Short mmCIF file of C-alpha atoms and ligand atoms in Angstrom, two decimals:
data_model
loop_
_atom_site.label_atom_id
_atom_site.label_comp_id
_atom_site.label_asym_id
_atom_site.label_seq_id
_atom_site.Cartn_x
_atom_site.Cartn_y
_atom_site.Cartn_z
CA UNK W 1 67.01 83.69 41.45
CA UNK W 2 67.22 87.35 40.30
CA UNK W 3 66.61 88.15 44.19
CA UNK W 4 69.70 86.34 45.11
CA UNK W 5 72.03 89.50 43.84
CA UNK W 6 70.24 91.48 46.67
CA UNK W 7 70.71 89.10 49.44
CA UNK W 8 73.47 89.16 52.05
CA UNK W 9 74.06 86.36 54.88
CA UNK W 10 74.14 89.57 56.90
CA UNK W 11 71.73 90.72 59.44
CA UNK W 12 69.98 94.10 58.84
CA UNK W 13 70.65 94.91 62.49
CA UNK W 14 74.00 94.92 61.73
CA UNK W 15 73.46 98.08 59.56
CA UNK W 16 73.31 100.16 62.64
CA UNK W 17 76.45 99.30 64.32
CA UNK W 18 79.12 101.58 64.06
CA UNK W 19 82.88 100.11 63.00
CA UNK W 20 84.83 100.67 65.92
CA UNK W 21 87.36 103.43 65.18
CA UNK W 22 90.36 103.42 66.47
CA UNK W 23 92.09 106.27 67.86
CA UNK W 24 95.24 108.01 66.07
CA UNK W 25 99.10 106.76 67.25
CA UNK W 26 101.26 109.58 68.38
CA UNK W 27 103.49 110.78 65.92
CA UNK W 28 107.16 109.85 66.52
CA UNK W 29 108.47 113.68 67.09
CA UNK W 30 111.92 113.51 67.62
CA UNK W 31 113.09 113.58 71.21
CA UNK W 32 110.26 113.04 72.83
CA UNK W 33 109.16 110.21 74.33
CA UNK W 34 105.42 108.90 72.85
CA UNK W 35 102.32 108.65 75.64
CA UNK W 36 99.36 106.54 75.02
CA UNK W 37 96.67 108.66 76.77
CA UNK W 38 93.60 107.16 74.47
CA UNK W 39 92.74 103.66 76.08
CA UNK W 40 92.13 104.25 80.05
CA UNK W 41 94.99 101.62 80.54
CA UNK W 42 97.13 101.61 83.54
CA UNK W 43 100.42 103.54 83.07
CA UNK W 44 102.06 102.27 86.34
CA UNK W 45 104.27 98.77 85.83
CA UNK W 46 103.03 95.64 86.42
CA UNK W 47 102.74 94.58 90.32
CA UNK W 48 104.71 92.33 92.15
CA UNK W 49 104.22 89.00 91.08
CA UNK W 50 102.36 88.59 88.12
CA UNK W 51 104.54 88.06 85.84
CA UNK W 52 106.29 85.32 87.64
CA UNK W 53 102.69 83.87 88.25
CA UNK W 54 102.53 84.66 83.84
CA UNK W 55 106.06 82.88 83.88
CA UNK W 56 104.75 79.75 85.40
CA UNK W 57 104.56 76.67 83.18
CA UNK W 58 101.25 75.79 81.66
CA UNK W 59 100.19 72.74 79.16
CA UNK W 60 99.21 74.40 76.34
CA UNK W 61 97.47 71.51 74.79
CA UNK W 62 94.91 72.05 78.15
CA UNK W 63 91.82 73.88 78.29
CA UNK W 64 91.41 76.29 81.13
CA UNK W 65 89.04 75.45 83.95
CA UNK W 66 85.56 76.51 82.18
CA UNK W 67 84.52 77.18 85.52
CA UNK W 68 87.04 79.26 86.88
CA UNK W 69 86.44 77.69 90.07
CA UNK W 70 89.59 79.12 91.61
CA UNK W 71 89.13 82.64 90.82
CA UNK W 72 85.52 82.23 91.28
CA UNK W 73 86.43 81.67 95.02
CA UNK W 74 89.06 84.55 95.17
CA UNK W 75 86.47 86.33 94.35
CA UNK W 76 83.56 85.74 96.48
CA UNK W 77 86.52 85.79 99.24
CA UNK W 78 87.61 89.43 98.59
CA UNK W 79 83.78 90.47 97.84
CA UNK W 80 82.28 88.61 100.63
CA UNK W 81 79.34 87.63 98.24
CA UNK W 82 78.59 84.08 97.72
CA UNK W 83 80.53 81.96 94.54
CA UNK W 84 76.45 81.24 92.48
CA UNK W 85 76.56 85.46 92.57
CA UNK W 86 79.70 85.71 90.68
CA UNK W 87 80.62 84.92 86.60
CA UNK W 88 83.73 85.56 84.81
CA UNK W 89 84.45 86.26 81.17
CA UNK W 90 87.26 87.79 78.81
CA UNK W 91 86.56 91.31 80.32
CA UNK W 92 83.80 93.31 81.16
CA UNK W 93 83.11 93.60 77.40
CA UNK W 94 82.14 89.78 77.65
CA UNK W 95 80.00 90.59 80.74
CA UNK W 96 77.96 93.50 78.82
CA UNK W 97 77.76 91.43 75.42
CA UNK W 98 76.32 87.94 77.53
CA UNK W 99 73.94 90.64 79.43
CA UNK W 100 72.37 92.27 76.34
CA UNK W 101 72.39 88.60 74.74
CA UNK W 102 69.78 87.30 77.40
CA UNK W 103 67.50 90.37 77.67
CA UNK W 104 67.76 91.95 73.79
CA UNK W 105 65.49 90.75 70.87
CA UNK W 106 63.69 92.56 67.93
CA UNK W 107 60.82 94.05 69.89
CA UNK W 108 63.19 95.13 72.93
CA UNK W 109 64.34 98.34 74.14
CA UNK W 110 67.32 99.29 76.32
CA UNK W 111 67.93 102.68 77.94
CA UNK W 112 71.54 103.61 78.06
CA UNK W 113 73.23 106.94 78.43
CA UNK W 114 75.11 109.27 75.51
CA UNK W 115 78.01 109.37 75.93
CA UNK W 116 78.96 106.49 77.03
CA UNK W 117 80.58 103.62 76.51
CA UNK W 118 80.39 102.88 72.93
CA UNK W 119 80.23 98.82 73.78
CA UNK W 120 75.97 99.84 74.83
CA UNK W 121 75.16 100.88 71.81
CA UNK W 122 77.06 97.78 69.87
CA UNK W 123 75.43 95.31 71.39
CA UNK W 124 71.99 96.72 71.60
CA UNK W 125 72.13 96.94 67.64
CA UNK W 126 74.03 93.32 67.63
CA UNK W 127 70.61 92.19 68.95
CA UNK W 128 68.29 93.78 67.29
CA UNK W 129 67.24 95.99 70.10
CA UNK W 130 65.52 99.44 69.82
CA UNK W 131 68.27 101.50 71.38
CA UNK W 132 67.28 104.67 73.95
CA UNK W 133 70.16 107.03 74.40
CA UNK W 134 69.91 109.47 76.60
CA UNK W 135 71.68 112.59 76.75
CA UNK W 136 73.74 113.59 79.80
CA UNK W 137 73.15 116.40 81.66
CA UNK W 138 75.12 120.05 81.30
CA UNK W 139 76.91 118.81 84.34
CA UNK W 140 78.22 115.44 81.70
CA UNK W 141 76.09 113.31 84.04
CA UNK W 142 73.54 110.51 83.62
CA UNK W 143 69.83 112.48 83.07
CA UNK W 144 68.48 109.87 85.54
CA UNK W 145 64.68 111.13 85.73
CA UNK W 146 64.67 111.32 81.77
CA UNK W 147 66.20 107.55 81.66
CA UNK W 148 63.59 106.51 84.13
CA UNK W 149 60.93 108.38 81.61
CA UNK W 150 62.73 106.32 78.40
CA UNK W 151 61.81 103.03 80.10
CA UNK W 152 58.42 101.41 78.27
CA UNK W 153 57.00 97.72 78.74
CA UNK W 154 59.17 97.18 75.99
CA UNK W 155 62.15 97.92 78.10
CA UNK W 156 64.35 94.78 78.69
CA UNK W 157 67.72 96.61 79.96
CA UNK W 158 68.97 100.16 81.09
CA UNK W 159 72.92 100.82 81.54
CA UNK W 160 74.42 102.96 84.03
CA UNK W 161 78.00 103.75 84.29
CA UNK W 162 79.34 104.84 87.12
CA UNK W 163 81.94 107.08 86.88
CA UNK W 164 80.81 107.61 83.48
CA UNK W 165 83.30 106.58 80.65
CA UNK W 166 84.37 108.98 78.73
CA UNK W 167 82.99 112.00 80.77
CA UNK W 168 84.20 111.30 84.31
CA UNK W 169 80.81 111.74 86.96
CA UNK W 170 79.73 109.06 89.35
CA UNK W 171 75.92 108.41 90.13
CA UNK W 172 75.33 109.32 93.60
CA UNK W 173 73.25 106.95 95.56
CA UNK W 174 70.67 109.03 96.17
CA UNK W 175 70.16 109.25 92.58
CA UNK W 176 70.60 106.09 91.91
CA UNK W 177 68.14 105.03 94.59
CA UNK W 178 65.79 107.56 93.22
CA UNK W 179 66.05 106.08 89.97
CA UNK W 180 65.68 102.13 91.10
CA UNK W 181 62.34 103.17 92.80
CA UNK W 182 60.75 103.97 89.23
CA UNK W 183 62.46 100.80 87.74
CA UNK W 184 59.94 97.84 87.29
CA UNK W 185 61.33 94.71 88.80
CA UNK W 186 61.28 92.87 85.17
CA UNK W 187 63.93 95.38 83.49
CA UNK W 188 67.40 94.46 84.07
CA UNK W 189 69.94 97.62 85.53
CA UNK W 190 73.47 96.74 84.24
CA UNK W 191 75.74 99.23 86.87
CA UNK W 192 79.09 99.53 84.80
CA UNK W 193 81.51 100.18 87.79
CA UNK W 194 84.88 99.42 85.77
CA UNK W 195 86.54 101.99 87.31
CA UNK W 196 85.21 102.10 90.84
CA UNK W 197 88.33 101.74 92.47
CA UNK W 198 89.26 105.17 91.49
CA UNK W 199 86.35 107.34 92.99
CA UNK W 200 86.96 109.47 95.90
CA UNK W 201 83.93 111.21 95.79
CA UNK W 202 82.34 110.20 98.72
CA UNK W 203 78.46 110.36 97.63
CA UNK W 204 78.68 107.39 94.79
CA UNK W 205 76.66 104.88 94.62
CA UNK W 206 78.51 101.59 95.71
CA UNK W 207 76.77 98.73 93.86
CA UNK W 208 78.22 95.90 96.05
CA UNK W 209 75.69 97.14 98.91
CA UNK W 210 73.32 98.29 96.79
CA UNK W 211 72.89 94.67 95.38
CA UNK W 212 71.84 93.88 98.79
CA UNK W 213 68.72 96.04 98.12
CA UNK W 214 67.43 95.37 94.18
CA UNK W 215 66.80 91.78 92.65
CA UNK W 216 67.31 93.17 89.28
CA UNK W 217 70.69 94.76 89.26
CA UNK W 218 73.67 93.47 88.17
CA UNK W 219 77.25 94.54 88.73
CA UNK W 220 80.01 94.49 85.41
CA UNK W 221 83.68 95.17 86.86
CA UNK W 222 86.82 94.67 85.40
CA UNK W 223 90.20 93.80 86.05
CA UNK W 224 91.40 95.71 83.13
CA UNK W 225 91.68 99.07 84.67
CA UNK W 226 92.69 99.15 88.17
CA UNK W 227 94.03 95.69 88.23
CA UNK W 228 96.45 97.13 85.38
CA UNK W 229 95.38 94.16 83.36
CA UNK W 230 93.69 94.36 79.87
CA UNK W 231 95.91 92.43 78.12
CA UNK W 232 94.89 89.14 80.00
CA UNK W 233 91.32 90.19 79.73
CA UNK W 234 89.41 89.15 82.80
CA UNK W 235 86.26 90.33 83.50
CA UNK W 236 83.40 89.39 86.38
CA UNK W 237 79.65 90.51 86.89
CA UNK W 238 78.13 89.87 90.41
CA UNK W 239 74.44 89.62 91.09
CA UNK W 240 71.82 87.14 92.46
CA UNK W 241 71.78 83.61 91.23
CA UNK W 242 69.23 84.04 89.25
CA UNK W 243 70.63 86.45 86.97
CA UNK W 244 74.15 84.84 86.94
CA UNK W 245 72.49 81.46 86.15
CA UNK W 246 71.14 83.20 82.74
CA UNK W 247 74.77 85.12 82.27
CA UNK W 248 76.39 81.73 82.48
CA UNK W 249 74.41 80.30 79.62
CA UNK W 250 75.13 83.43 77.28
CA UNK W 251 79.56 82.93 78.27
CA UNK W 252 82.15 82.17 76.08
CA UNK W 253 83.53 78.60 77.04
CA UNK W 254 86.57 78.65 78.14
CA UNK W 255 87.31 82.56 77.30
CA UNK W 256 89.29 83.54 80.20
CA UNK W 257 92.64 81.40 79.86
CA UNK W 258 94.51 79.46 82.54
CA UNK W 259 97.60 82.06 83.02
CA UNK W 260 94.91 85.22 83.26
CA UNK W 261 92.88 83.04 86.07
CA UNK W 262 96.49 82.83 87.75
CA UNK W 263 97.49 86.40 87.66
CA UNK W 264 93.72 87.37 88.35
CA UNK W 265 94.03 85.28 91.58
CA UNK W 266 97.47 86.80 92.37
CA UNK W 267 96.34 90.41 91.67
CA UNK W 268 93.17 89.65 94.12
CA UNK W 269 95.87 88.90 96.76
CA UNK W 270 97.24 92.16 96.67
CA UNK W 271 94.36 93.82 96.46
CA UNK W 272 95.71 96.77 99.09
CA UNK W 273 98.18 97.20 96.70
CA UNK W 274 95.98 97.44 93.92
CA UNK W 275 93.65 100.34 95.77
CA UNK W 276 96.87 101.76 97.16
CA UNK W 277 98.00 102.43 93.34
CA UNK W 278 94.02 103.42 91.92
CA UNK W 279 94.40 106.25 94.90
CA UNK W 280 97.70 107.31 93.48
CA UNK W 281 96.13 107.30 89.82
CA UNK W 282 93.48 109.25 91.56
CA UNK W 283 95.67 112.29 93.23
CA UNK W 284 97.23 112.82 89.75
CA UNK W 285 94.08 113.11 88.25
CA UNK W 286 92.59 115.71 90.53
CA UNK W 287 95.92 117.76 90.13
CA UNK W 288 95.47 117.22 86.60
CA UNK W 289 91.87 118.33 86.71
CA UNK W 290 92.86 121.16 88.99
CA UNK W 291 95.67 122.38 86.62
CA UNK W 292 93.54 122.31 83.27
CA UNK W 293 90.64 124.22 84.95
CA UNK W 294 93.41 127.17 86.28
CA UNK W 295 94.21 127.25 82.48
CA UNK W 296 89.86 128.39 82.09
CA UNK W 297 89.15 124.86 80.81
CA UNK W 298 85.50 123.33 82.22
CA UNK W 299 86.58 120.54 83.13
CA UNK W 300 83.32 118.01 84.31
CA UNK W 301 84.19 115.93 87.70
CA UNK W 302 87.04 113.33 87.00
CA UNK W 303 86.09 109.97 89.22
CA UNK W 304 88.07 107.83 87.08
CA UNK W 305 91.44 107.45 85.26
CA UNK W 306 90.48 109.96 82.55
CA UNK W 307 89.37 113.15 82.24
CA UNK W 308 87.31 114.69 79.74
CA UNK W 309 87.07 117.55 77.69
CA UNK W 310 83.87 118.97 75.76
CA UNK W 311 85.77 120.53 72.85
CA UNK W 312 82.96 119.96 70.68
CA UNK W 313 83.65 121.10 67.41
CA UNK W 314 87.29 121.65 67.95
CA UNK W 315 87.65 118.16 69.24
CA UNK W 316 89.75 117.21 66.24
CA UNK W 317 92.02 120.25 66.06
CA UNK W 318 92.76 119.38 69.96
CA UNK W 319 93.78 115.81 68.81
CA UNK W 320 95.95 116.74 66.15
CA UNK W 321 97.56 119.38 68.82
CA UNK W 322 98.28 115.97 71.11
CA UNK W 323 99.47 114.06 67.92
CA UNK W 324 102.21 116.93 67.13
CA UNK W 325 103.34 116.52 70.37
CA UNK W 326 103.75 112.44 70.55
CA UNK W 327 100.14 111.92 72.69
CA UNK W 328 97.74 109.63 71.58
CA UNK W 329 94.10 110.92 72.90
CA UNK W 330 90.82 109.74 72.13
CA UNK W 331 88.39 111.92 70.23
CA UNK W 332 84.83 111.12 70.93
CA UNK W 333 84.12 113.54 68.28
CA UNK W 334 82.00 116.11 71.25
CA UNK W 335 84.85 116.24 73.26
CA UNK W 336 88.75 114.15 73.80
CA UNK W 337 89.62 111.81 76.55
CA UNK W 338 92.21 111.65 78.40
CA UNK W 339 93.58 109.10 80.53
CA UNK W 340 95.82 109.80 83.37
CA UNK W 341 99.56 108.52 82.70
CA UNK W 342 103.27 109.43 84.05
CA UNK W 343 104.01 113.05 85.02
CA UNK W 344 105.66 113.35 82.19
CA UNK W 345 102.77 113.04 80.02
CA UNK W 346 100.58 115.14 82.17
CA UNK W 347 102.85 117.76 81.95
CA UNK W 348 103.20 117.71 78.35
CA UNK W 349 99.24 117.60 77.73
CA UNK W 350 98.94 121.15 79.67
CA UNK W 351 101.45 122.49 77.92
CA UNK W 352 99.40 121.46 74.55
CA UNK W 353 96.24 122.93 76.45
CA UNK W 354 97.87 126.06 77.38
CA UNK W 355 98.37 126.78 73.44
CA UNK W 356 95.65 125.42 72.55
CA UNK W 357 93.56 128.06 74.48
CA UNK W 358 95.56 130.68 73.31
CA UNK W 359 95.43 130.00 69.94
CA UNK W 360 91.37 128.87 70.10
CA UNK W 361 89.80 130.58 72.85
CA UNK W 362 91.81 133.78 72.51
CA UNK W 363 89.29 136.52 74.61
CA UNK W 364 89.06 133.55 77.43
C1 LIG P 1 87.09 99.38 79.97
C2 LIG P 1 85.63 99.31 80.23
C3 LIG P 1 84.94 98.09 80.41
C4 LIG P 1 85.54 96.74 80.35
O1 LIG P 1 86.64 96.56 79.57
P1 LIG P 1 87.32 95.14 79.53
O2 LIG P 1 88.71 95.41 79.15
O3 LIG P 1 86.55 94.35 78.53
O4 LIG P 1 87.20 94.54 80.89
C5 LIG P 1 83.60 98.11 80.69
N1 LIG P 1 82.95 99.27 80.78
C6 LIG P 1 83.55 100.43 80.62
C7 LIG P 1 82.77 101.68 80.78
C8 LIG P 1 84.91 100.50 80.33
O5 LIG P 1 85.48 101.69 80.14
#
């Protein structure tokens, strides 16, 4: 009995998972409109269509087709893989937490990079896992040869994310190639491509083709980002059967509901659209990248709707700077993020650089 005051229902893993912190509002300055630069959401409006197809009438009382048959088929049509190498969930987060739930154990070890998203390093700990950061490179790349040297025969799982959230780099595929020929076929290589549709950068990796060529690799995507969708949180990983078999077991039931299958589905038939606007998103972010580097800023390769800065210490100072000014960024604590949002905003973020060099990096 006297051990009972020391117990907790609580795992010990759960020690070792940080409380997700979320980022500071913009102030309400007078005059100025407020910009939410901290999330990586979509700042155009909503397409065409979906929110009539949000506006249709559901029954409530209903459960949502726990197959997601429909969107299922939408979209093996618009990948042109078959429907048994496709699952859905509430997001990509649902994707990465049912992925880490069938590999991760005590005992395990997964290989992820740092900084990245901070979902890896969640659901590693959520499972008891032995986690393996690995630093980026100077360049705010993944260190590919020193993840390949992390992996052990404990390793169950190693995440890449390409372009890298919150720094902004793709993995070439000559890297990546590189890096799948030192993989052993029995560890599991998550490629996090939720913001593929916004690279330009010729070299990256692809995963769609590149699933044609490894057994063991598994696609997350997202419709939350380019798709200008996060609110309706739909999610899909793609792989061979034999993966998404195992994914499917680890699911949510029913966790993406019947109005986000619709305006999935509707979004996937204006998918031109949808690239049309990610390439748009894209030109404003290399202007954007362009700008801050004329101001002296290093500014790592921007391949997705954010760009980064390593402020490192002053990280905090820079955030407060965006606050004053009505901008919510994120600080990552080694550097802030940025996403990409109306001209406006862009605008008013180098204008906060600008003085914010001045006033830090005067001798620059
Ligand atoms: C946003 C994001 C996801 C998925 O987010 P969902 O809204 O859950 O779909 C996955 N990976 C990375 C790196 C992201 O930035």
């Amino acid at each position: 009995m006297t051990q009972a005051t020391t117990k907790s229902p609580f795992r010990s893993a759960l020690a070792s998972v940080p409380t997700y912190k979320a980022g500071k509002q913009p102030a309400a300055t007078s005059g100025l409109t407020p910009y939410k630069l901290s999330s990586n959401e979509h700042y155009l409006p909503p397409l065409p269509g979906i929110l009539e197809t949000l506006a249709e009438p559901i029954n409530p009382a209903n459960y949502p087709d726990p197959s997601a048959t429909a969107l299922i088929s939408a979209l093996s049509d618009y990948l042109q893989v078959p429907n048994d190498h496709i699952t859905v969930g509430a997001g990509g987060s649902e994707m990465l937490t049912a992925i880490s739930h069938v590999t991760l154990e005590a005992g395990t070890e997964v290989v992820y990079p740092s900084p990245s998203f901070e979902l890896y390093a969640q659901a590693a700990a959520l499972n008891g896992a032995t986690q393996k950061p690995v630093k980026l490179t100077d360049e705010f790349k993944h260190d590919l040869p020193a993840m390949a040297d992390a992996i052990t025969d404990r390793t169950r799982l190693v995440l890449l994310c390409s372009p890298n959230n919150p720094t902004g780099p793709t993995i070439s595929k000559t890297e990546f190639d590189e890096f799948m020929a030192k993989v052993p076929s029995a560890v599991l290589v998550v490629l996090d491509e939720a913001y593929w549709e916004f690279i330009t950068e010729r070299a990256a990796v692809n995963g769609l083709s590149a699933l044609n060529d490894y057994d063991n690799l598994v696609l997350v995507r997202t419709l939350s980002k380019a798709h200008g969708l996060a609110g309706l949180r739909i999610g899909y990983a793609v792989a061979q059967p034999h993966i998404i078999r195992q994914l499917r077991k680890a699911g949510i039931p029913f966790s993406v509901t019947a109005p986000s299958q619709k305006a999935a589905i509707a979004s996937l038939e204006r998918i031109a659209e949808v690239l049309q606007r990610a390439q748009t998103v894209a030109e404003v972010r290399d202007q954007f990248v362009t700008d801050l580097r004329g101001q002296g800023w290093n500014v790592p390769d921007a391949q997705a709707n954010f760009v980064w800065l390593p402020l490192g210490d002053l990280s905090t100072a820079f955030e407060d700077a965006c606050v004053a000014q009505s901008l919510a960024v994120r600080n990552l604590n080694d550097g802030v993020r940025i996403s990409i949002g109306e001209p406006e905003a862009m605008e008013r973020v180098l204008q906060v650089a600008a003085e914010f060099r001045q006033q830090h990096y005067p001798t620059a």
